[in-house]
Short mmCIF file of C-alpha atoms and ligand atoms in Angstrom, two decimals:
data_model
loop_
_atom_site.label_atom_id
_atom_site.label_comp_id
_atom_site.label_asym_id
_atom_site.label_seq_id
_atom_site.Cartn_x
_atom_site.Cartn_y
_atom_site.Cartn_z
CA MET A 13 -2.16 6.01 5.47
CA THR A 14 -0.14 6.75 2.36
CA ARG A 15 3.33 8.14 2.92
CA ALA A 16 4.77 9.93 -0.12
CA ALA A 17 8.42 10.97 -0.75
CA VAL A 18 8.93 13.47 -3.58
CA LEU A 19 12.25 14.20 -5.36
CA ALA A 20 11.94 17.90 -5.84
CA GLY A 21 13.55 20.78 -7.75
CA GLY A 22 12.18 24.31 -7.72
CA VAL A 23 9.01 25.83 -9.21
CA GLY A 24 7.43 22.73 -10.90
CA ALA A 25 8.03 20.57 -7.78
CA ALA A 26 6.69 23.13 -5.46
CA ARG A 27 3.50 23.35 -7.44
CA PHE A 28 3.10 19.64 -7.46
CA LEU A 29 3.77 19.53 -3.69
CA ASP A 30 1.20 22.23 -3.20
CA GLY A 31 -1.41 19.88 -4.74
CA LEU A 32 -0.14 16.77 -2.92
CA VAL A 33 -0.55 18.28 0.51
CA ARG A 34 -4.21 18.93 -0.29
CA VAL A 35 -4.88 15.27 -1.21
CA LEU A 36 -2.69 13.69 1.49
CA PRO A 37 -2.14 14.74 5.10
CA PRO A 38 0.85 17.13 4.85
CA GLU A 39 2.67 15.25 7.68
CA ASP A 40 2.72 12.16 5.44
CA VAL A 41 4.64 14.01 2.78
CA THR A 42 8.47 14.26 2.58
CA ALA A 43 10.00 16.68 0.04
CA ILE A 44 13.64 15.69 -0.73
CA VAL A 45 15.01 18.83 -2.27
CA ASN A 46 17.87 19.63 -4.67
CA VAL A 47 20.64 21.75 -3.33
CA GLY A 48 22.85 21.77 -6.46
CA ASP A 49 21.50 25.26 -7.20
CA ASP A 50 22.71 26.62 -3.87
CA MET A 51 25.18 29.43 -3.90
CA GLU A 52 26.97 31.93 -1.75
CA TRP A 53 25.85 35.47 -2.50
CA ALA A 54 27.47 38.41 -0.73
CA GLY A 55 28.44 36.00 2.00
CA LEU A 56 25.02 34.55 2.38
CA HIS A 57 23.90 31.00 1.84
CA ILE A 58 21.07 30.85 -0.75
CA SER A 59 19.08 27.67 -1.24
CA PRO A 60 16.67 28.61 -4.08
CA ASP A 61 14.89 25.28 -4.38
CA LEU A 62 14.29 24.85 -0.66
CA ASP A 63 12.97 28.39 -0.47
CA THR A 64 10.76 27.98 -3.51
CA VAL A 65 9.19 24.85 -2.00
CA MET A 66 8.80 26.49 1.38
CA TYR A 67 7.35 29.74 0.02
CA THR A 68 4.95 28.01 -2.27
CA LEU A 69 3.57 25.65 0.34
CA ALA A 70 3.25 28.54 2.81
CA ASP A 71 1.31 30.51 0.22
CA MET A 72 3.91 33.29 0.34
CA VAL A 73 5.55 32.86 -3.05
CA ASN A 74 5.63 35.53 -5.68
CA PRO A 75 3.03 34.26 -8.19
CA GLU A 76 4.57 36.06 -11.10
CA THR A 77 8.04 34.50 -10.90
CA GLY A 78 7.31 31.33 -8.91
CA TRP A 79 10.25 32.15 -6.60
CA GLY A 80 10.92 34.90 -4.03
CA LEU A 81 8.29 36.36 -1.78
CA ARG A 82 4.97 37.97 -2.73
CA GLY A 83 4.92 41.70 -2.20
CA GLU A 84 8.68 42.19 -1.63
CA SER A 85 10.57 45.04 -3.07
CA ARG A 86 13.87 45.54 -4.89
CA ARG A 87 14.91 48.49 -2.63
CA THR A 88 17.91 46.69 -1.13
CA LEU A 89 18.98 45.38 -4.52
CA ASP A 90 18.65 48.84 -6.10
CA ARG A 91 20.79 50.33 -3.34
CA LEU A 92 23.31 47.58 -3.82
CA SER A 93 23.32 48.44 -7.55
CA GLU A 94 24.10 52.03 -6.75
CA LEU A 95 27.03 50.74 -4.75
CA GLY A 96 28.20 48.73 -7.68
CA GLY A 97 26.70 45.24 -6.93
CA PRO A 98 26.61 42.31 -6.82
CA ASP A 99 23.17 42.75 -8.26
CA TRP A 100 22.66 40.18 -11.04
CA PHE A 101 20.76 37.78 -8.68
CA MET A 102 17.44 39.26 -7.58
CA ILE A 103 17.35 39.06 -3.82
CA GLY A 104 14.19 40.77 -2.58
CA ASP A 105 14.22 42.70 0.64
CA LEU A 106 11.94 40.13 2.47
CA ASP A 107 13.69 37.05 0.94
CA LEU A 108 16.93 38.57 2.26
CA ALA A 109 15.79 37.84 5.81
CA THR A 110 15.55 34.03 5.05
CA HIS A 111 19.19 34.21 3.84
CA LEU A 112 20.31 36.08 6.88
CA PHE A 113 18.50 33.60 9.16
CA ARG A 114 19.92 30.58 7.31
CA THR A 115 23.47 31.90 7.12
CA HIS A 116 23.41 32.88 10.83
CA TRP A 117 22.35 29.48 12.04
CA LEU A 118 24.56 27.58 9.65
CA GLY A 119 27.35 29.73 11.01
CA GLN A 120 26.49 28.57 14.51
CA GLY A 121 27.20 25.01 13.36
CA ASN A 122 23.65 23.84 12.59
CA PRO A 123 23.17 21.63 9.56
CA LEU A 124 21.15 22.90 6.58
CA SER A 125 18.43 20.30 7.32
CA THR A 126 17.95 21.64 10.87
CA VAL A 127 17.79 25.24 9.65
CA THR A 128 15.35 24.18 6.93
CA ARG A 129 13.19 22.43 9.56
CA ASP A 130 13.08 25.55 11.64
CA LEU A 131 12.21 27.81 8.73
CA ALA A 132 9.41 25.45 7.61
CA LYS A 133 8.05 25.26 11.11
CA ARG A 134 7.95 29.02 11.39
CA ALA A 135 6.11 29.09 8.05
CA GLY A 136 3.46 26.84 9.67
CA LEU A 137 4.26 23.86 7.35
CA GLU A 138 3.46 20.32 8.40
CA LEU A 139 5.18 18.45 5.53
CA PHE A 140 8.75 17.41 5.98
CA ILE A 141 11.07 19.47 3.77
CA THR A 142 14.68 18.40 3.73
CA PRO A 143 17.72 19.10 1.63
CA VAL A 144 18.96 15.83 0.05
CA THR A 145 22.27 16.47 1.74
CA ASP A 146 23.70 18.77 4.45
CA ASP A 147 27.06 18.72 2.67
CA ARG A 148 28.30 21.10 0.03
CA LEU A 149 27.03 20.10 -3.43
CA ARG A 150 27.16 22.45 -6.41
CA THR A 151 25.94 21.81 -9.90
CA MET A 152 28.51 22.93 -12.42
CA VAL A 153 27.43 23.43 -16.02
CA ASP A 154 29.98 22.92 -18.80
CA THR A 155 29.08 25.00 -21.84
CA ASP A 156 30.54 26.16 -25.12
CA ALA A 157 31.53 29.38 -23.25
CA GLY A 158 33.26 27.46 -20.39
CA GLU A 159 32.18 25.93 -17.05
CA PHE A 160 29.88 27.92 -14.73
CA ALA A 161 28.31 27.43 -11.37
CA PHE A 162 24.58 26.80 -11.79
CA GLN A 163 23.25 30.29 -11.04
CA ASP A 164 25.96 31.86 -13.07
CA TYR A 165 24.82 29.73 -16.01
CA PHE A 166 21.19 30.03 -15.25
CA VAL A 167 20.56 33.60 -13.99
CA ARG A 168 23.71 35.65 -14.81
CA ARG A 169 24.08 34.23 -18.31
CA ARG A 170 20.33 33.59 -18.84
CA ALA A 171 20.89 29.91 -19.65
CA SER A 172 21.90 31.10 -23.13
CA ASP A 173 25.03 28.94 -23.46
CA THR A 174 24.90 25.55 -25.08
CA VAL A 175 25.32 22.92 -22.42
CA ARG A 176 28.01 20.22 -23.08
CA GLY A 177 27.97 18.44 -19.71
CA ILE A 178 26.95 18.76 -16.10
CA ARG A 179 28.87 17.65 -13.01
CA PHE A 180 28.08 17.83 -9.29
CA ASP A 181 30.94 19.30 -7.30
CA GLY A 182 31.14 17.58 -3.87
CA ILE A 183 29.21 14.46 -5.00
CA ASP A 184 32.03 12.07 -3.97
CA THR A 185 31.72 13.01 -0.33
CA ALA A 186 28.13 14.20 0.10
CA GLN A 187 26.06 12.08 2.45
CA PRO A 188 22.31 11.91 2.51
CA THR A 189 20.67 13.83 5.37
CA PRO A 190 19.41 11.76 8.28
CA LYS A 191 15.80 10.55 7.63
CA VAL A 192 16.09 10.80 3.81
CA ILE A 193 16.94 7.12 3.18
CA ASN A 194 14.34 6.03 5.71
CA ALA A 195 11.75 8.26 4.11
CA LEU A 196 12.42 6.64 0.78
CA LEU A 197 12.51 3.08 2.18
CA GLU A 198 9.36 3.58 4.19
CA ALA A 199 7.38 5.49 1.59
CA ASP A 200 4.28 3.97 0.06
CA VAL A 201 4.84 5.97 -3.08
CA ILE A 202 7.85 7.90 -4.55
CA VAL A 203 7.25 10.62 -7.03
CA ILE A 204 9.85 12.28 -9.22
CA ALA A 205 8.40 15.76 -9.59
CA PRO A 206 8.13 17.51 -13.00
CA SER A 207 11.50 19.19 -12.51
CA ASN A 208 14.49 19.45 -14.81
CA PRO A 209 15.87 15.89 -15.02
CA PHE A 210 19.52 17.00 -15.44
CA LEU A 211 19.63 20.05 -13.18
CA SER A 212 17.18 19.16 -10.36
CA ILE A 213 16.58 15.41 -10.18
CA GLU A 214 20.03 14.04 -11.18
CA PRO A 215 21.84 15.87 -8.37
CA ILE A 216 19.40 14.30 -5.89
CA LEU A 217 19.67 10.78 -7.31
CA SER A 218 23.47 11.11 -7.43
CA VAL A 219 23.94 11.60 -3.75
CA ARG A 220 25.35 8.36 -2.24
CA GLY A 221 22.65 5.91 -1.40
CA ILE A 222 19.72 7.77 -2.89
CA ARG A 223 19.43 6.09 -6.28
CA ASP A 224 19.72 2.67 -4.50
CA ALA A 225 17.09 3.63 -1.95
CA VAL A 226 14.70 4.73 -4.69
CA VAL A 227 15.17 1.59 -6.64
CA ASN A 228 15.15 -0.72 -3.61
CA SER A 229 12.17 0.90 -1.88
CA ARG A 230 9.06 -1.30 -1.93
CA ALA A 231 7.26 1.80 -3.00
CA PRO A 232 6.19 2.28 -6.69
CA VAL A 233 8.05 5.21 -8.25
CA ALA A 234 6.18 7.55 -10.60
CA ALA A 235 7.99 10.20 -12.69
CA ILE A 236 6.10 13.14 -14.13
CA SER A 237 7.37 14.48 -17.46
CA PRO A 238 8.48 18.14 -17.29
CA ILE A 239 8.44 18.27 -21.13
CA ILE A 240 5.13 18.79 -22.87
CA GLY A 241 4.86 18.75 -26.61
CA GLY A 242 8.63 18.89 -26.95
CA GLU A 243 8.97 21.98 -24.81
CA ALA A 244 9.82 22.59 -21.17
CA VAL A 245 7.07 24.13 -19.09
CA LYS A 246 9.84 26.31 -17.58
CA GLY A 247 13.60 26.57 -17.93
CA PRO A 248 16.20 25.05 -20.20
CA ALA A 249 15.35 21.31 -20.04
CA ALA A 250 14.46 21.09 -23.73
CA ASP A 251 17.66 22.84 -24.82
CA ILE A 252 19.73 20.54 -22.64
CA LEU A 253 17.99 17.39 -23.94
CA GLN A 254 18.93 18.68 -27.39
CA SER A 255 22.52 19.68 -26.74
CA LEU A 256 23.32 16.47 -24.85
CA GLY A 257 21.98 14.35 -27.69
CA HIS A 258 18.65 13.13 -26.31
CA ASP A 259 15.31 13.09 -27.95
CA VAL A 260 13.61 16.44 -27.26
CA SER A 261 10.38 14.92 -26.04
CA ALA A 262 8.78 13.12 -23.12
CA LEU A 263 10.24 9.96 -24.63
CA GLY A 264 13.74 11.48 -24.13
CA VAL A 265 12.81 12.13 -20.46
CA ALA A 266 11.30 8.71 -20.09
CA ARG A 267 14.62 7.07 -21.17
CA LEU A 268 16.42 8.99 -18.43
CA TYR A 269 14.06 7.54 -15.80
CA GLU A 270 13.52 3.97 -16.99
CA ASP A 271 15.99 2.54 -14.45
CA VAL A 272 14.32 4.21 -11.44
CA ALA A 273 10.56 4.62 -12.21
CA GLU A 274 7.75 2.14 -12.93
CA VAL A 275 5.20 4.68 -13.90
CA PHE A 276 5.56 7.60 -16.23
CA VAL A 277 3.01 10.46 -16.19
CA LEU A 278 2.55 12.04 -19.57
CA ASP A 279 0.61 15.07 -20.52
CA GLU A 280 -2.44 14.65 -22.76
CA THR A 281 -0.68 16.51 -25.53
CA ASP A 282 1.93 13.72 -25.72
CA ALA A 283 -0.68 10.86 -25.63
CA PRO A 284 0.53 9.76 -29.06
CA LEU A 285 3.99 8.93 -27.47
CA ALA A 286 2.46 6.61 -24.82
CA ASP A 287 2.77 3.35 -26.82
CA ALA A 288 6.39 4.12 -27.84
CA ILE A 289 7.38 4.84 -24.30
CA GLU A 290 5.69 1.70 -22.98
CA ALA A 291 7.21 -0.42 -25.71
CA GLU A 292 10.75 0.89 -25.20
CA THR A 293 10.98 1.34 -21.46
CA ARG A 294 9.70 -0.96 -18.78
CA MET A 295 7.38 1.86 -17.55
CA ARG A 296 3.63 1.91 -17.41
CA VAL A 297 2.43 5.20 -18.98
CA VAL A 298 -0.54 7.13 -17.70
CA VAL A 299 -1.85 10.13 -19.53
CA MET A 300 -3.43 13.12 -17.81
CA PRO A 301 -3.29 16.87 -17.83
CA THR A 302 0.01 17.85 -16.21
CA LEU A 303 -0.06 21.69 -16.55
CA MET A 304 -0.52 23.11 -13.08
CA THR A 305 -2.42 26.27 -13.89
CA ASP A 306 -4.53 26.48 -10.66
CA VAL A 307 -4.96 24.70 -7.41
CA GLU A 308 -7.54 22.23 -8.83
CA ALA A 309 -5.12 21.31 -11.59
CA LYS A 310 -2.33 20.74 -8.98
CA MET A 311 -4.63 18.58 -6.86
CA ALA A 312 -5.81 16.58 -9.90
CA LEU A 313 -2.22 15.88 -10.97
CA ALA A 314 -1.31 14.84 -7.41
CA ALA A 315 -4.33 12.62 -7.01
CA GLY A 316 -3.90 11.12 -10.52
CA THR A 317 -0.19 10.38 -9.98
CA LEU A 318 -0.93 8.61 -6.64
CA LYS A 319 -3.77 6.67 -8.10
CA ALA A 320 -1.61 5.52 -11.09
CA ALA A 321 1.26 4.58 -8.94
CA LEU A 322 -0.81 2.75 -6.36
CA HIS A 323 -3.06 0.98 -8.90
CA ASP A 324 -5.84 2.52 -6.88
CA GLY A 325 -9.26 2.13 -8.47
N1 FO1 B 26 15.78 33.28 -11.08
C1 FO1 B 26 15.98 34.14 -11.99
O1 FO1 B 26 15.79 33.86 -13.17
N2 FO1 B 26 16.58 35.38 -11.70
C2 FO1 B 26 16.87 35.76 -10.41
O2 FO1 B 26 17.35 36.88 -10.23
C3 FO1 B 26 16.58 34.84 -9.37
C4 FO1 B 26 16.74 35.16 -8.00
C5 FO1 B 26 16.32 34.26 -7.03
C6 FO1 B 26 16.48 34.57 -5.69
C7 FO1 B 26 16.11 33.73 -4.70
C8 FO1 B 26 15.59 32.47 -5.05
O3 FO1 B 26 15.17 31.63 -4.12
C9 FO1 B 26 15.43 32.08 -6.41
C10 FO1 B 26 15.83 33.02 -7.43
N3 FO1 B 26 15.69 32.67 -8.75
C11 FO1 B 26 16.07 33.55 -9.75
C12 FO1 B 26 15.23 31.37 -9.15
C13 FO1 B 26 16.34 30.34 -9.16
O4 FO1 B 26 17.54 30.74 -9.77
C14 FO1 B 26 15.85 29.14 -9.99
O5 FO1 B 26 14.48 29.04 -10.07
C15 FO1 B 26 16.23 27.84 -9.35
O6 FO1 B 26 17.47 27.74 -8.80
C16 FO1 B 26 16.01 26.73 -10.43
O7 FO1 B 26 15.26 25.67 -9.85
#
């Protein structure tokens, strides 16, 4: 039995997990998901990364965007627009039901992890999906135009502002959810998914006890670079590396993870960087295709990452 714990953001992590549950029994997989992107929208609690993971694994995700539900309409949002908004965040009419369900049960005093477990169960999922914390945690992005809550920066302002710094509101008091520390300590392998290191992974590692559990776990830790050929597969990771003064490359990402990971998974495009990364960090570099274009590619990346981390074969 191989138990895997995955630190997960949104779309990239969801695709990786979709491959992983096809090469390991899903019940042996724990997804520890970022909640720094969460927000209140029209009084509803939205957890984009939890939903993206859940929808992807349940094969319900909108394949064009990588988030939201397949086949949903904008009718509710369009009507909301006619009323004057808020309409800058695209909540589809089916996705809306998830937010109503979540907000309702949170309002009844249930923790986010319990509501997430219920949603995942109703989606027929066997892997364990959990928010990293049940407490309020919000990623705040400091830019040259001021400080914005994550979705304000990312969606409303289209990630167009230059990022000067990032902080996690609530990090001083946020506690990890029950089972998360154990999942890390009992894992046979820990994977840092190809998510944004600053906006998706750092808010997970920053929750009290998480970084220590990852470092102290007997499991090998493998990190997958979300930067290929100096560009982010999706989102603003490359721009943020640049504006915060890091190398805009997989090497820049590797430096961010050298204290937590032993294995660094690099795309074939970046094979020429492998020696430099190994020489500079204490990580063992493995090179493989990391673009998850179809289900076979997702499975190959998952299997390759496990094999590299576990020295298997
Ligand atoms: N991303 C967008 O770029 N525009 C949107 O309007 C938008 C709406 C949205 C609604 C629900 C949801 O679960 C995700 C949504 N996302 C949207 C994606 C989300 O902002 C980001 O992908 C993540 O927060 C980053 O991991």
